[in-house]
Amino acid sequence: MEERYDIVVIGGGVIGCSIARELSKYQVKILLLEKESDVTLGTSGKNSGVVHSGLYPKPGSLKARLNVEGNRLFPKFCEELDVPFRKIGTLVVAKNKDEVKELKRLKKIGDTNGVPGIEIISQHELKKMEPNIKGVASLYSPTGGITSPYTLTIALAENALLNGVKISLNNEVKGIRRENGRLLVKTEKGEFKTGWVINSAGLFADRIAQMVGISDYRIYPCRGEYHILDKRTMGLINRMVYPVPPKEGGGKGIHLTPTISGNILIGPSAAYIRDREDTKTTKRIMKRLFQEAKEFLPKLTENDFIHNYSGNRAKLIGPKVSGFSDFVIEESPKIPYFINLIGIESPGLTCAPAIAKMVVNIIKEKEGLRRNRDFNPKRHGIKRFSDLSLDEKERLIKENPNFGEIICRCEEVTRQEIISAIKNPLGVVTLSGIKYRTRAGMGRCQGGYCLPKIVGILEEFGISEREITLKGKGSSLFYGRMRE
Amino acid sequence: MREVDIIIIGGGPAGLSAAISCKREGIDNLLLIEREDRLGGILNQCIHSGFGLEIFKEDLTGPEYAKRYITEVERLHIPFMLKGNVLDISQDKEVVVVSPKGLFKLRAKAIILSMGCRERARGAIGIPGTRPAGIYTAGQAQNLMNIRNYMVGKRVVILGSGDIGLIMARRLTLEGARVLAVVEILPYCSGLPRNRVQCLEDFKIPLLLNHTIVDIKGDKRLKSVTISKVGKRGGIVPRQKREIPCDTLLLSCGLIPENELSRKAGVILDPETSGPIVNEELETNIPGIYACGNVLQVHDLVDWVTLEGEKVGKSAASYVKGGKRNYQWIDARAGSGIRYIIPHRISTERDVEVTLRVSRPGKDKDILVKDRNRLIKKVFFGKVNPSQMIKLRLNKKELRGTKALWVSLR
């Protein structure tokens, strides 16, 4: 089977989904390919969920420009897509006098990058803002924000789908070649003829580029581990708390991030690894995360930990080289109509809306794109029972009794939300899909209570025991029934 | 707002017996709230036997044991709500509960907390490795197998030697799975001795003490766990690592009293038990809010949960009826060798039964109950074990004049 598209986007992360959605504003036929069972299963689902203000990237770089622009675009981006976003502000905290110098250096970078409103605040002011944080001074950047990165990626994919983008999951790209001036993408499930290919494959972007003979890039996966804290720690910090960036490694250091849902994240660490998909956690790093976070937040206890996870960054510089590397976002000079997005690591999430616009402009330079007058920017997420007032809850249960049955106690997720997640527009029916869409299983008991119940609901929807998987093919939960 | 004399939150063994006890004390305006679609709590998935030996002198299964109390609740016409989830409790005992029938705001004169406990999950223990399918808590697997008829795995490793883990080792074996090992970080089994014998030894399932899991492999479904010996100081012994290919890992690493609602009401918790701090009436720091069963302390035997529920029912009923309140409470404290003691405060005006656990196993030990230097009671134990809850009865004569109670192990 051979299908024709104007544009094929490779990779269902936040970048691929942003581009697909931005392109759906025009009259083009778009296909988005994702090798996993859902979007957001790579780096996009496993990061801090921070919308950076722009203190870190080297002035004049693409990262710096797109960061500041992305930050500016973010509120509207999230509002249209019904995705939570809160501008809570960022603090970079100096632990001692020596580090204060670094704050001044960062302020200079931020100012040059055009980040609005940054200031250095005293220990006294820091205490007033964050009574539980230990430090001698801080850099305060009011435009730093938080979002839910996986909700955003899902929302982008759903909105792209609504606007005519075809999304093909479980469909890995196997090869790409040029034929009569067009590109031919060969995948697990078929061949697709296309005018443009957009390579937003994240950790695998170098391999996709190699398929068309571009061997200029190499991705060095760099793993970041996190702890998630119980919601009872909510309020211990109100803003993001960063250390002064460590001298080596080029990262931002282990920081504390309040999440949209009321937890606190500790992390990420930075360790170069071989296997790009190895998102394990390690005892050594778990201990380090705790120790480093405790230096800022002495009240922290290990009893507050409910989960740990890791995600991998797609870095363009290897472990032995220090320094700055910029994003690569360009139409390949070697292969026309092949757009590479390589090395999109932090602040990639923040840059997503700006990157999408940039990619559209690259295409526009070569060919005219006609507006899609039917484009609908709005997407409506699953109604979240726990966000509502008691009166609204009461009304909702009267309308639909499924809202009166709590399935996940920790996150207060109702049967109706699980049902809505099972019926999601992308057609993803996995436990991780339900979790990413509802938060069921993300709380302190980590699915101990709700998993059997969710399995029961899947059963009601006719999903057989062999089809119930954690994250698609090969991840079945069960070995059949015990009794027929 | 509907007014209720006593609201009981949780319809497991603790709540059932508390409700029955309240009713027998003459309280009619009761409400028992249960989140599942049937009463009985976790007993419903415990299809093995061993329940009721203390109270009924019979060997019952979990559902059989529950049935006796459910029948009594029905016979006494005690009102109960199913699929009811309490969202909030306030200090002045207002309760918000939702069910498919609606959202209800209730006000109670007294509240009995009997929400039970939850299993400690992987993240709380910090087991390293990947996160594939095939990792369950033991109780989760028990529910999936016994209630929902799913086979969870074929080659199984169990981490932790808690009772549910031991029970599941036997259950899985009987269903044709191979339980390769039960791995326990402590130098002793944390489940009851009878379960160790009947669930592991009888089936020749190896129990690896002083071992833990140091890695989990597998991307989609679990492929293996790596276990390691643990040294005296808790560090792993690098040369004693072994990778065990398996498709399933069950976690039986302890139970945590589920007190999130209690916190909302301002109930103060004991960091050692994770349950409320209570006086001898099993009343928390909030007057009229009581706790019993596994939400107060994790029990070994359901029979004792039932007895605790009975006791709480009497206390709460007396509170509602305006019974005596003006006790002079003295502190009961856990001294050396004792992990905790419940209740935390006693009156010395009545006979009292205290429950406690030791910190580590031992032989030929005395439990000493003292008021500063005055020895109140000495009880000899040939063997003590943290997995076994100890009950001591202290009579009011012994307690007379006591200023503070210290319990220690020698």
mmCIF file of N, CA, C and O in Angstrom, chain A residues 4-8 19-31 160 163-166 182 194-196 360 363-364 367-376:
data_model
loop_
_atom_site.group_PDB
_atom_site.id
_atom_site.type_symbol
_atom_site.label_atom_id
_atom_site.label_comp_id
_atom_site.label_asym_id
_atom_site.label_seq_id
_atom_site.Cartn_x
_atom_site.Cartn_y
_atom_site.Cartn_z
ATOM 1 N N ARG A 4 -0.077 8.905 -0.353
ATOM 2 C CA ARG A 4 0.618 10.166 -0.641
ATOM 3 C C ARG A 4 0.263 11.237 0.375
ATOM 4 O O ARG A 4 -0.895 11.404 0.739
ATOM 5 N N TYR A 5 1.295 11.934 0.796
ATOM 6 C CA TYR A 5 1.106 13.060 1.721
ATOM 7 C C TYR A 5 1.940 14.231 1.237
ATOM 8 O O TYR A 5 2.890 14.067 0.476
ATOM 9 N N ASP A 6 1.568 15.426 1.721
ATOM 10 C CA ASP A 6 2.420 16.578 1.446
ATOM 11 C C ASP A 6 3.595 16.603 2.422
ATOM 12 O O ASP A 6 4.708 16.933 2.058
ATOM 13 N N ILE A 7 3.274 16.246 3.651
ATOM 14 C CA ILE A 7 4.305 16.325 4.687
ATOM 15 C C ILE A 7 4.201 15.105 5.619
ATOM 16 O O ILE A 7 3.107 14.765 6.069
ATOM 17 N N VAL A 8 5.332 14.468 5.865
ATOM 18 C CA VAL A 8 5.379 13.411 6.870
ATOM 19 C C VAL A 8 6.228 13.904 8.041
ATOM 20 O O VAL A 8 7.364 14.336 7.854
ATOM 21 N N ILE A 19 4.568 20.706 15.595
ATOM 22 C CA ILE A 19 4.746 21.013 14.170
ATOM 23 C C ILE A 19 3.527 20.546 13.377
ATOM 24 O O ILE A 19 2.989 21.290 12.554
ATOM 25 N N ALA A 20 3.074 19.318 13.660
ATOM 26 C CA ALA A 20 1.918 18.790 12.936
ATOM 27 C C ALA A 20 0.704 19.689 13.152
ATOM 28 O O ALA A 20 -0.034 20.009 12.228
ATOM 29 N N ARG A 21 0.530 20.124 14.381
ATOM 30 C CA ARG A 21 -0.625 20.966 14.682
ATOM 31 C C ARG A 21 -0.492 22.334 14.003
ATOM 32 O O ARG A 21 -1.457 22.864 13.452
ATOM 33 N N GLU A 22 0.709 22.906 14.029
ATOM 34 C CA GLU A 22 0.919 24.209 13.393
ATOM 35 C C GLU A 22 0.680 24.102 11.890
ATOM 36 O O GLU A 22 0.084 24.986 11.273
ATOM 37 N N LEU A 23 1.143 22.995 11.299
ATOM 38 C CA LEU A 23 0.974 22.796 9.860
ATOM 39 C C LEU A 23 -0.493 22.574 9.485
ATOM 40 O O LEU A 23 -0.900 22.845 8.358
ATOM 41 N N SER A 24 -1.282 22.079 10.451
ATOM 42 C CA SER A 24 -2.691 21.827 10.135
ATOM 43 C C SER A 24 -3.481 23.119 9.997
ATOM 44 O O SER A 24 -4.653 23.110 9.657
ATOM 45 N N LYS A 25 -2.807 24.257 10.239
ATOM 46 C CA LYS A 25 -3.441 25.549 9.977
ATOM 47 C C LYS A 25 -3.449 25.854 8.480
ATOM 48 O O LYS A 25 -3.976 26.861 8.054
ATOM 49 N N TYR A 26 -2.774 24.991 7.717
ATOM 50 C CA TYR A 26 -2.670 25.211 6.269
ATOM 51 C C TYR A 26 -3.283 24.028 5.522
ATOM 52 O O TYR A 26 -3.486 22.958 6.082
ATOM 53 N N GLN A 27 -3.533 24.258 4.228
ATOM 54 C CA GLN A 27 -4.142 23.195 3.434
ATOM 55 C C GLN A 27 -3.080 22.233 2.927
ATOM 56 O O GLN A 27 -2.657 22.296 1.777
ATOM 57 N N VAL A 28 -2.644 21.366 3.814
ATOM 58 C CA VAL A 28 -1.663 20.351 3.428
ATOM 59 C C VAL A 28 -2.080 19.016 4.032
ATOM 60 O O VAL A 28 -2.730 18.968 5.079
ATOM 61 N N LYS A 29 -1.679 17.965 3.354
ATOM 62 C CA LYS A 29 -2.014 16.627 3.841
ATOM 63 C C LYS A 29 -0.828 16.113 4.660
ATOM 64 O O LYS A 29 0.279 15.993 4.141
ATOM 65 N N ILE A 30 -1.096 15.871 5.941
ATOM 66 C CA ILE A 30 0.005 15.572 6.872
ATOM 67 C C ILE A 30 -0.168 14.193 7.504
ATOM 68 O O ILE A 30 -1.265 13.791 7.883
ATOM 69 N N LEU A 31 0.959 13.506 7.616
ATOM 70 C CA LEU A 31 0.986 12.231 8.347
ATOM 71 C C LEU A 31 2.011 12.341 9.458
ATOM 72 O O LEU A 31 3.146 12.753 9.229
ATOM 73 N N ALA A 160 -4.283 18.296 16.395
ATOM 74 C CA ALA A 160 -3.805 18.076 15.029
ATOM 75 C C ALA A 160 -4.743 17.101 14.318
ATOM 76 O O ALA A 160 -5.152 17.314 13.171
ATOM 77 N N ASN A 163 -7.873 18.571 13.211
ATOM 78 C CA ASN A 163 -7.687 19.433 12.046
ATOM 79 C C ASN A 163 -7.139 18.688 10.841
ATOM 80 O O ASN A 163 -6.552 19.290 9.935
ATOM 81 N N GLY A 164 -7.289 17.400 10.832
ATOM 82 C CA GLY A 164 -7.044 16.638 9.617
ATOM 83 C C GLY A 164 -5.712 15.922 9.507
ATOM 84 O O GLY A 164 -5.446 15.249 8.510
ATOM 85 N N VAL A 165 -4.855 16.027 10.524
ATOM 86 C CA VAL A 165 -3.582 15.303 10.461
ATOM 87 C C VAL A 165 -3.843 13.830 10.698
ATOM 88 O O VAL A 165 -4.621 13.464 11.579
ATOM 89 N N LYS A 166 -3.220 12.998 9.902
ATOM 90 C CA LYS A 166 -3.349 11.559 10.160
ATOM 91 C C LYS A 166 -2.236 11.157 11.125
ATOM 92 O O LYS A 166 -1.073 11.495 10.913
ATOM 93 N N ARG A 182 10.657 13.202 -5.152
ATOM 94 C CA ARG A 182 9.843 13.121 -3.937
ATOM 95 C C ARG A 182 10.532 12.199 -2.941
ATOM 96 O O ARG A 182 11.449 11.464 -3.287
ATOM 97 N N THR A 194 5.871 11.440 -0.098
ATOM 98 C CA THR A 194 5.620 12.753 0.506
ATOM 99 C C THR A 194 6.504 13.817 -0.117
ATOM 100 O O THR A 194 7.589 13.519 -0.639
ATOM 101 N N GLY A 195 6.014 15.071 -0.046
ATOM 102 C CA GLY A 195 6.814 16.188 -0.528
ATOM 103 C C GLY A 195 7.917 16.512 0.476
ATOM 104 O O GLY A 195 9.077 16.649 0.129
ATOM 105 N N TRP A 196 7.526 16.639 1.734
ATOM 106 C CA TRP A 196 8.461 17.014 2.792
ATOM 107 C C TRP A 196 8.554 15.909 3.845
ATOM 108 O O TRP A 196 7.572 15.238 4.114
ATOM 109 N N VAL A 360 7.323 25.925 9.973
ATOM 110 C CA VAL A 360 6.356 26.342 8.960
ATOM 111 C C VAL A 360 6.985 27.398 8.056
ATOM 112 O O VAL A 360 6.830 27.374 6.822
ATOM 113 N N ILE A 363 9.202 25.966 5.389
ATOM 114 C CA ILE A 363 8.428 25.431 4.254
ATOM 115 C C ILE A 363 7.887 26.565 3.386
ATOM 116 O O ILE A 363 7.959 26.531 2.162
ATOM 117 N N LYS A 364 7.405 27.605 4.088
ATOM 118 C CA LYS A 364 6.822 28.753 3.372
ATOM 119 C C LYS A 364 7.827 29.431 2.443
ATOM 120 O O LYS A 364 7.451 30.004 1.427
ATOM 121 N N GLU A 367 7.590 27.111 -0.684
ATOM 122 C CA GLU A 367 6.324 27.005 -1.405
ATOM 123 C C GLU A 367 5.215 27.709 -0.648
ATOM 124 O O GLU A 367 5.239 27.785 0.578
ATOM 125 N N GLY A 368 4.263 28.187 -1.379
ATOM 126 C CA GLY A 368 3.159 28.889 -0.748
ATOM 127 C C GLY A 368 2.277 27.920 0.016
ATOM 128 O O GLY A 368 2.026 26.812 -0.434
ATOM 129 N N LEU A 369 1.881 28.310 1.229
ATOM 130 C CA LEU A 369 0.948 27.479 1.986
ATOM 131 C C LEU A 369 -0.360 28.245 2.097
ATOM 132 O O LEU A 369 -0.373 29.424 2.447
ATOM 133 N N ARG A 370 -1.457 27.566 1.752
ATOM 134 C CA ARG A 370 -2.746 28.238 1.841
ATOM 135 C C ARG A 370 -3.400 27.946 3.177
ATOM 136 O O ARG A 370 -3.390 26.813 3.645
ATOM 137 N N ARG A 371 -3.941 28.974 3.806
ATOM 138 C CA ARG A 371 -4.609 28.853 5.100
ATOM 139 C C ARG A 371 -5.730 27.830 5.061
ATOM 140 O O ARG A 371 -6.465 27.738 4.102
ATOM 141 N N ASN A 372 -5.821 27.070 6.130
ATOM 142 C CA ASN A 372 -6.946 26.164 6.294
ATOM 143 C C ASN A 372 -8.004 26.926 7.079
ATOM 144 O O ASN A 372 -7.874 27.145 8.279
ATOM 145 N N ARG A 373 -9.053 27.341 6.361
ATOM 146 C CA ARG A 373 -10.062 28.191 7.003
ATOM 147 C C ARG A 373 -10.857 27.436 8.068
ATOM 148 O O ARG A 373 -11.472 28.033 8.937
ATOM 149 N N ASP A 374 -10.851 26.129 7.982
ATOM 150 C CA ASP A 374 -11.610 25.336 8.960
ATOM 151 C C ASP A 374 -10.807 25.040 10.227
ATOM 152 O O ASP A 374 -11.286 24.337 11.102
ATOM 153 N N PHE A 375 -9.564 25.536 10.271
ATOM 154 C CA PHE A 375 -8.731 25.202 11.427
ATOM 155 C C PHE A 375 -9.409 25.613 12.735
ATOM 156 O O PHE A 375 -9.859 26.742 12.882
ATOM 157 N N ASN A 376 -9.482 24.658 13.659
ATOM 158 C CA ASN A 376 -10.045 24.939 14.972
ATOM 159 C C ASN A 376 -8.936 24.820 16.017
ATOM 160 O O ASN A 376 -8.429 23.740 16.260
#
